[in-house]
Amino acid sequence: MATADLVLSLLLLFSSLPSSIVAKDDPGHVNVSVQADYVVARTDGNFICATVDWWPPEKCDFGDCSWGNTSIKNLDLSNKILRNAITAFGTMRVRLGGTLQDQVKYTSKPCHEFKAADGDSNYEFIDGCISLNRWDKIHEFFNTTGAFITFGINALHGRVKGHDGVYTVAEAPALQCMHESLSFSDLASSSLRQGNELCGNGGKSNFLVDGNQYGLDLIAFKAMLIDEYAKFGGPPKVAAPGGFYVEDWYKNMLSTSGYGVVDIVTHHVYNLGSGGDGNLVDKVTDPKVLDNIVPTYNEVVGTIKSAGPWSSAWVGESGGAHSSGGKGLSNTFANSFWYLDQLGMVSRHHHKVFCRQTLIGGNYGLLDHDTFVPNPDYYSALLWHRLMGTGVLEASHDGHAHLRSYAHCSKNTPGGVTLLLINLSDSITFEIEINGGTKSYEREIRSRPLAKDDKDQSNREAFHLTPKDGDIQSTVMLLNGKELMLDGKNSIPALDPMVVEASDPLRIAPRSIAFVKLKDFNAAACR
């Protein structure tokens, strides 16, 4: 009995201790520090980007045919969910293109479908085309939904494949194809991209076009753009090369093309490996796997700085797992661990835009390829777009590696800061104390006198994201405990925050994600 009384006394004593004392040995208590005196990077105002590809319904991977009618050629532009999903962003960047863009011809006549290729081709499908009539419909759709378009043009037409597998240029046909593409892209495109995955270690093949030759082609293309768009006040931006990063190839391209030719340097990222990998769920919750792409981000920025400092860096395509994504992963809540972490990481590493493969199509679509209903990553992207401003802040913490933390200036809120907190752990609830430099944000809020009209400024807006029934492989996401569903008119649901006192405890449950908006952080970098 005496022993029981002693244990009870110790428990009561322990529970009465201040949290600052208990927290020293508590793995769940974490200090998150935000350096808000200056920004460490800036993103584009339309950082969120998604792709629409060319793949026909016959495209299958690992026995799964997940594309249906989602391509540039056959996507149902009258679908109300599709329209609502894009317009919910206000402005959204959409890249039109993909692997088969280098097999597309442009014509004013009715078009045939892609043909299945034989074994000697680098491509699964060949000899595609798009009609001017179809392009007019695409142009009208994206123009009326407020999208910014990056259009990928054919960069292989007119080239001859050498014995080494590298395509050399046949100048007249190649330039003719470029010229034909302009009649399609016209003023609908804010940027144009020549070719897809014609370089690098991955994709269809290595080095389909030599880096120096590609640079020469870009010079001719830029000159053509300047001439064609002179009467419209200037050409769209040139994005290149849209491939897997290889340092020497990228340096040769930039050095050969020279000053001001390439406006945007794009590279592709599939750092989770194959969509057929049975360990994808483990990968998206493993901090080491998520971090494995950081050296590439740094190297791309370093190459631009040394060989093309007039250019900016974009991730031009990334779906996490390649080959149409991972079935049972890419369209589920779990994928937001990877997706949102990459958005935070790439913005911190001086990239202006991140293009998600895909808006719709494959298993990695933001929208379901059959029903068009938003998958969890759609809501993750929309929350990022609405909450995270262009100013990137340094965020760090003293806790477990399974907590990921990122901070930006809040969008349209001078002085405000928005945190993105991702809990990869399946067992630890993290209790967060936020520090601005050396000061505790919560303690400062408690002691700060409020003006009469500033009462709401002491509130914290929280957007807690969890999976339905606690199953991270669920295709249904909950926001503050409420299931996110389309309404009866197929409209995107409201994404309302949970509003609490800023000084209240902030807890991030296991295997969950939170955006936290601090309107009164008074960040000097965000005013």
XYZ file of C-alpha atoms in Angstrom:
527
model
C 0.000 0.000 0.000
C 2.856 2.356 0.875
C 4.433 1.697 -2.508
C 1.155 2.516 -4.275
C 0.841 5.773 -2.327
C 4.397 6.712 -3.278
C 3.760 6.046 -6.969
C 0.547 8.113 -6.854
C 2.372 10.982 -5.148
C 5.101 10.946 -7.767
C 2.552 10.928 -10.587
C 0.731 13.914 -9.087
C 4.013 15.762 -8.639
C 5.094 15.013 -12.218
C 1.769 16.128 -13.711
C 1.944 19.442 -11.831
C 5.344 20.389 -13.223
C 5.478 23.168 -15.822
C 5.446 21.851 -19.390
C 8.790 23.529 -20.063
C 10.392 21.234 -17.462
C 8.621 18.047 -18.487
C 9.324 18.721 -22.182
C 13.064 18.288 -21.852
C 12.672 14.515 -21.863
C 9.457 14.413 -23.886
C 10.088 13.423 -27.539
C 6.682 14.867 -28.423
C 7.484 18.397 -27.283
C 9.154 20.363 -30.066
C 10.364 23.936 -30.397
C 9.825 25.183 -33.946
C 11.872 28.288 -34.710
C 10.973 30.664 -37.533
C 13.528 33.245 -38.670
C 11.197 35.968 -39.894
C 13.563 38.922 -40.292
C 14.325 38.039 -43.906
C 13.203 35.656 -46.650
C 15.577 32.896 -47.716
C 13.930 32.308 -51.120
C 10.955 33.372 -53.219
C 8.547 31.326 -55.285
C 6.423 32.359 -58.226
C 2.957 33.636 -57.367
C 1.602 30.563 -59.157
C 3.933 28.033 -57.584
C 1.369 25.218 -57.785
C 1.300 23.650 -61.242
C -0.262 20.476 -62.618
C 0.085 18.675 -65.933
C -2.237 17.321 -68.600
C -0.497 14.607 -70.620
C -0.838 12.966 -74.050
C -1.215 9.312 -72.994
C -3.986 7.374 -74.804
C -6.390 5.002 -72.988
C -4.212 2.056 -74.092
C -1.346 3.199 -71.838
C -0.925 0.575 -69.088
C 1.673 -0.060 -66.383
C 1.974 -3.197 -64.237
C -1.307 -4.443 -65.704
C -3.157 -1.302 -64.649
C -4.621 1.005 -67.325
C -5.165 4.244 -65.419
C -5.360 6.950 -68.071
C -8.785 6.595 -69.649
C -9.893 9.729 -71.484
C -7.659 12.222 -69.698
C -5.268 13.332 -72.430
C -4.956 16.641 -74.235
C -6.657 14.952 -77.179
C -9.715 13.513 -75.434
C -10.196 15.149 -72.007
C -13.850 16.102 -71.460
C -13.602 19.886 -71.266
C -17.307 20.162 -70.474
C -16.936 18.298 -67.175
C -18.157 20.581 -64.395
C -15.905 19.108 -61.706
C -12.849 19.743 -63.882
C -13.856 23.359 -64.418
C -14.639 23.905 -60.733
C -11.383 22.265 -59.652
C -9.322 24.691 -61.731
C -11.325 27.847 -61.022
C -11.102 27.170 -57.260
C -7.457 28.241 -57.515
C -8.338 31.610 -59.007
C -5.244 31.255 -61.136
C -3.570 27.898 -61.721
C -0.543 26.962 -63.758
C -1.111 24.029 -66.120
C 1.550 22.349 -68.220
C 0.287 20.691 -71.406
C 2.728 18.022 -72.537
C 4.610 14.898 -71.633
C 6.464 11.963 -73.113
C 4.496 11.821 -76.351
C 4.728 15.530 -77.184
C 7.769 14.680 -79.334
C 5.502 12.407 -81.387
C 2.817 15.038 -82.027
C 2.258 16.909 -85.274
C 0.035 19.935 -85.700
C -2.628 20.035 -88.395
C -5.733 21.913 -89.465
C -7.309 18.613 -90.506
C -9.081 15.975 -88.380
C -6.636 13.857 -86.383
C -5.968 10.160 -85.927
C -5.027 8.478 -82.654
C -1.500 7.491 -81.604
C -0.209 4.213 -82.996
C 1.424 1.504 -80.912
C 5.165 1.525 -81.621
C 7.307 -1.443 -82.575
C 10.232 -2.702 -80.529
C 12.802 -0.439 -82.187
C 11.239 2.795 -80.945
C 12.113 4.754 -77.819
C 8.380 5.325 -77.413
C 5.352 3.151 -76.613
C 3.191 5.156 -79.019
C 4.063 7.190 -82.109
C 2.621 9.342 -84.898
C 0.124 11.407 -82.939
C -1.395 14.718 -83.920
C -3.595 17.517 -82.678
C -6.006 19.496 -84.806
C -6.403 23.242 -84.769
C -10.054 22.746 -83.862
C -9.113 20.771 -80.728
C -6.504 23.342 -79.778
C -9.072 26.141 -80.073
C -11.289 24.287 -77.589
C -8.375 23.749 -75.197
C -7.386 27.399 -75.520
C -10.920 28.556 -74.753
C -11.293 26.208 -71.773
C -8.100 27.213 -70.019
C -8.569 30.868 -70.877
C -11.998 30.901 -69.220
C -10.820 28.986 -66.136
C -7.960 31.381 -65.398
C -5.098 28.984 -66.093
C -1.554 29.930 -67.071
C -0.382 27.514 -69.750
C 3.037 26.020 -70.397
C 2.780 24.265 -73.763
C 5.286 21.562 -74.699
C 6.188 21.361 -78.381
C 7.702 18.597 -80.505
C 11.504 18.810 -80.507
C 12.271 15.595 -82.422
C 10.417 16.204 -85.679
C 12.876 16.411 -88.572
C 15.740 14.821 -86.684
C 17.594 11.746 -87.855
C 18.528 9.040 -85.355
C 22.213 8.168 -85.551
C 23.886 4.823 -84.934
C 24.629 5.892 -81.368
C 20.932 6.525 -80.709
C 21.393 10.293 -80.583
C 19.155 12.404 -82.804
C 20.856 14.980 -84.992
C 19.038 17.946 -86.447
C 17.601 18.248 -89.932
C 17.214 21.997 -89.693
C 14.439 22.778 -92.182
C 11.871 20.206 -90.952
C 12.663 20.961 -87.311
C 12.205 24.706 -87.766
C 9.022 24.120 -89.743
C 7.636 22.070 -86.850
C 8.552 24.830 -84.403
C 6.774 27.353 -86.597
C 3.676 25.166 -86.862
C 3.568 24.812 -83.091
C 3.415 28.581 -82.685
C 0.178 28.769 -84.637
C -1.246 26.469 -81.965
C 0.297 27.912 -78.820
C -0.388 31.496 -79.927
C -1.195 33.805 -77.023
C -2.627 31.000 -74.876
C 0.781 30.072 -73.453
C 2.693 32.019 -70.837
C 5.679 29.773 -71.542
C 6.727 27.202 -74.146
C 8.819 24.101 -73.600
C 10.757 22.404 -76.368
C 10.887 18.633 -76.025
C 10.377 16.231 -73.140
C 13.003 14.078 -71.427
C 15.512 14.234 -74.260
C 18.383 14.209 -71.786
C 19.413 12.709 -68.498
C 19.489 9.455 -66.601
C 15.915 8.251 -66.776
C 12.852 8.493 -68.951
C 12.864 6.821 -72.372
C 16.586 6.876 -73.055
C 19.730 8.783 -72.253
C 20.729 11.814 -74.313
C 18.328 11.602 -77.237
C 19.613 15.038 -78.236
C 23.099 16.354 -77.523
C 23.207 19.269 -75.063
C 25.131 21.552 -77.416
C 22.751 20.819 -80.301
C 19.793 21.435 -78.030
C 21.306 24.818 -77.119
C 21.643 25.750 -80.800
C 18.017 24.758 -81.402
C 16.938 27.006 -78.548
C 18.720 29.985 -80.098
C 16.744 29.478 -83.319
C 13.531 28.934 -81.385
C 13.968 32.080 -79.298
C 14.640 34.175 -82.402
C 11.502 32.781 -84.013
C 9.459 33.622 -80.907
C 10.752 37.181 -80.775
C 9.799 37.677 -84.412
C 6.378 36.015 -84.158
C 5.344 37.821 -80.982
C 6.736 41.280 -81.754
C 3.259 42.647 -82.454
C 1.946 41.262 -79.150
C 4.441 43.031 -76.908
C 6.936 40.219 -76.421
C 7.310 36.435 -76.575
C 6.294 33.847 -73.985
C 9.068 32.532 -71.767
C 11.197 29.633 -72.997
C 11.385 26.638 -70.639
C 13.963 23.898 -71.183
C 14.864 21.077 -71.225
C 12.304 19.165 -69.162
C 14.500 16.172 -68.452
C 16.337 14.360 -65.685
C 19.211 16.439 -64.407
C 22.736 15.650 -65.577
C 25.222 18.391 -64.767
C 27.359 18.411 -67.931
C 24.363 18.203 -70.280
C 22.591 21.090 -68.544
C 25.754 23.204 -68.499
C 26.340 22.590 -72.205
C 22.755 23.547 -73.022
C 22.959 26.806 -71.062
C 26.455 27.733 -72.228
C 25.658 27.101 -75.889
C 22.277 28.848 -75.903
C 23.751 31.843 -74.102
C 22.445 34.882 -72.307
C 18.692 35.354 -72.099
C 17.644 32.446 -74.316
C 16.432 30.036 -71.629
C 14.154 31.794 -69.151
C 13.198 28.716 -67.133
C 15.365 25.660 -66.454
C 13.122 22.664 -65.828
C 13.956 19.222 -64.505
C 11.910 16.144 -63.616
C 11.777 14.370 -60.261
C 10.517 10.868 -59.453
C 12.353 10.264 -56.202
C 10.056 7.472 -54.957
C 11.063 5.158 -57.799
C 8.711 2.853 -59.669
C 4.945 2.926 -59.270
C 5.139 -0.861 -59.069
C 7.213 -0.781 -55.870
C 5.318 -2.476 -53.050
C 7.089 -0.361 -50.411
C 5.799 3.062 -51.464
C 3.809 3.654 -48.256
C 6.958 3.062 -46.217
C 8.903 5.396 -48.488
C 6.582 8.396 -48.118
C 6.870 8.192 -44.330
C 10.655 7.777 -44.271
C 12.512 11.090 -43.744
C 15.664 9.721 -45.389
C 13.798 8.835 -48.581
C 12.111 12.234 -48.681
C 15.475 13.959 -48.255
C 17.220 11.991 -51.001
C 16.371 14.598 -53.646
C 17.889 17.580 -51.794
C 21.335 17.242 -53.462
C 19.678 17.377 -56.898
C 17.771 20.546 -56.010
C 20.991 22.157 -54.833
C 22.957 21.021 -57.890
C 20.357 22.348 -60.335
C 20.415 25.752 -58.658
C 24.225 25.694 -58.619
C 24.374 24.923 -62.345
C 21.985 27.772 -63.117
C 24.015 30.135 -60.979
C 27.243 29.279 -62.792
C 26.039 28.751 -66.389
C 22.728 30.595 -66.714
C 22.057 33.048 -63.853
C 19.380 34.813 -65.907
C 17.199 31.678 -65.634
C 14.964 30.422 -62.835
C 14.509 26.818 -61.678
C 11.281 24.822 -61.953
C 10.431 21.230 -61.210
C 8.742 20.727 -64.567
C 7.231 17.342 -63.727
C 7.013 15.203 -60.617
C 4.596 12.478 -59.645
C 6.593 10.870 -56.848
C 6.445 7.370 -58.329
C 6.988 7.047 -62.074
C 5.144 4.847 -64.598
C 1.680 6.288 -63.886
C 2.197 6.460 -60.127
C 1.573 3.900 -57.427
C -1.886 2.367 -57.291
C -3.128 2.497 -53.700
C -0.618 5.216 -52.810
C -0.479 8.108 -55.262
C -4.212 8.829 -55.043
C -4.439 8.478 -51.242
C -3.879 10.585 -48.150
C -0.429 9.055 -47.666
C 0.868 10.677 -50.832
C 0.375 14.124 -49.288
C 3.262 13.309 -46.940
C 5.485 13.199 -50.019
C 3.728 15.932 -52.016
C 3.525 18.658 -49.387
C 7.016 17.859 -48.145
C 8.336 18.311 -51.684
C 6.496 21.624 -52.044
C 8.099 22.866 -48.846
C 11.505 21.504 -49.749
C 11.662 22.727 -53.341
C 10.507 26.244 -52.468
C 13.180 26.408 -49.758
C 15.762 25.370 -52.382
C 15.151 28.296 -54.727
C 12.719 26.756 -57.218
C 9.929 28.990 -58.474
C 7.335 26.403 -59.606
C 6.489 22.742 -58.928
C 4.483 20.933 -61.642
C 2.605 17.921 -60.351
C 2.129 14.945 -62.643
C -0.873 15.105 -63.159
C -3.953 17.292 -62.868
C -5.849 14.249 -64.112
C -4.602 10.969 -65.564
C -2.702 8.000 -64.175
C -2.820 7.044 -60.503
C -1.068 10.255 -59.472
C -3.759 12.669 -60.682
C -5.013 15.393 -58.383
C -8.405 14.363 -59.763
C -9.615 10.782 -60.169
C -9.076 9.609 -63.751
C -12.597 8.180 -64.051
C -14.882 10.261 -61.817
C -12.919 13.560 -61.772
C -13.533 13.664 -57.985
C -10.605 15.339 -56.167
C -8.060 13.078 -54.521
C -6.467 14.147 -51.200
C -3.498 15.821 -52.892
C -5.877 18.190 -54.688
C -6.939 19.684 -51.352
C -3.321 19.783 -50.186
C -2.412 21.770 -53.303
C -5.368 24.133 -52.915
C -4.568 24.861 -49.273
C -0.945 25.569 -50.168
C -2.044 27.928 -52.953
C -4.398 29.841 -50.662
C -2.226 30.023 -47.557
C 1.459 30.068 -48.518
C 2.837 33.323 -49.893
C 5.867 33.744 -52.116
C 8.287 34.623 -49.317
C 10.043 31.536 -47.933
C 11.251 31.677 -44.327
C 13.790 29.558 -42.483
C 12.043 27.064 -40.203
C 13.821 24.552 -37.993
C 13.073 22.484 -34.910
C 14.809 20.548 -32.160
C 12.662 17.443 -32.333
C 12.243 14.105 -34.023
C 13.167 13.658 -37.704
C 9.613 12.492 -38.389
C 8.347 16.034 -37.891
C 8.778 18.155 -41.022
C 8.411 21.932 -40.726
C 8.251 24.694 -43.342
C 7.292 28.362 -43.115
C 6.239 31.043 -45.588
C 4.908 34.539 -45.331
C 1.133 34.206 -45.227
C -0.628 34.965 -48.478
C -2.361 38.369 -48.502
C -1.691 38.888 -44.777
C 1.053 41.473 -44.106
C 3.257 40.384 -41.219
C 1.617 36.972 -41.012
C 3.368 33.599 -41.132
C 1.962 30.231 -42.193
C 3.583 27.009 -41.017
C 3.323 23.622 -42.692
C 3.826 20.811 -40.170
C 3.923 17.165 -41.279
C 3.942 14.333 -38.738
C 5.307 11.150 -40.323
C 5.359 9.234 -37.040
C 2.724 6.574 -36.438
C 2.876 6.925 -32.654
C 4.069 10.354 -31.486
C 1.804 13.362 -31.019
C 3.968 16.450 -31.340
C 3.183 19.436 -29.125
C 4.603 22.466 -30.848
C 6.012 25.591 -29.257
C 6.668 28.260 -31.879
C 9.580 30.627 -31.528
C 10.232 33.768 -33.542
C 14.000 33.964 -33.349
C 14.766 33.706 -29.618
C 11.263 34.576 -28.373
C 8.411 32.194 -27.631
C 5.502 33.199 -29.855
C 2.895 31.826 -27.427
C 4.345 33.584 -24.372
C 4.647 36.845 -26.286
C 0.996 36.616 -27.367
C -0.122 36.103 -23.771
C 1.739 39.206 -22.617
C 0.948 41.451 -25.583
C -1.747 44.116 -24.975
C -4.387 44.175 -27.699
C -6.044 47.186 -29.223
C -9.848 47.140 -29.338
C -9.916 46.332 -33.042
C -7.163 43.712 -32.844
C -9.004 41.010 -30.912
C -9.119 38.613 -33.862
C -5.396 39.052 -34.431
C -4.707 36.942 -31.319
C -6.361 33.956 -32.997
C -4.612 31.078 -34.730
C -6.106 29.514 -37.839
C -5.419 25.788 -38.069
C -6.089 23.410 -40.943
C -5.568 19.873 -39.605
C -5.558 17.185 -42.307
C -6.202 13.543 -41.433
C -7.303 10.415 -43.354
C -10.769 8.931 -43.061
C -10.963 6.226 -40.358
C -7.276 6.767 -39.606
C -6.285 4.830 -42.740
C -3.512 6.719 -44.524
C -4.299 4.789 -47.712
C -7.797 6.235 -47.757
C -8.759 8.346 -50.776
C -10.795 10.595 -48.470
C -9.237 13.499 -46.561
C -10.663 15.172 -43.463
C -10.159 18.862 -42.691
C -10.465 19.545 -38.955
C -12.400 16.292 -38.660
C -14.826 17.040 -41.499
C -14.821 14.935 -44.659
C -13.957 16.916 -47.785
C -16.612 16.176 -50.392
C -18.093 17.862 -53.426
C -21.524 19.344 -52.839
C -24.672 18.587 -54.838
C -23.581 21.032 -57.537
C -20.131 19.416 -57.829
C -18.552 22.500 -56.268
C -15.306 22.350 -54.312
C -16.094 22.467 -50.564
C -15.142 25.386 -48.356
C -11.777 24.911 -46.658
C -12.539 26.609 -43.362
C -9.983 26.786 -40.552
C -10.367 25.888 -36.918
C -9.923 29.178 -35.059
C -8.418 29.053 -31.567
C -6.519 31.359 -29.258
C -2.970 31.732 -30.543
C -1.619 30.835 -27.102
C -3.513 27.513 -26.935
C -1.445 24.305 -27.244
C -0.705 23.247 -30.807
C -0.682 19.474 -31.237
C 0.002 17.508 -34.423
C -1.443 13.993 -34.242
C 0.422 10.939 -35.586
C 0.341 10.570 -39.375
C -1.332 13.940 -39.881
C -0.596 17.290 -41.519
C -1.379 20.854 -40.460
C -1.216 24.303 -41.973
C -1.099 26.891 -39.192
C -1.678 30.566 -39.971
C -0.349 33.095 -37.467
C -1.745 36.451 -38.519
C -0.057 38.425 -35.744
C 3.446 36.984 -36.009
C 4.572 40.475 -36.998
C 7.254 39.104 -39.311
C 9.517 41.858 -40.606
C 10.167 39.904 -43.804
C 6.453 39.639 -44.553
C 5.245 43.215 -44.143
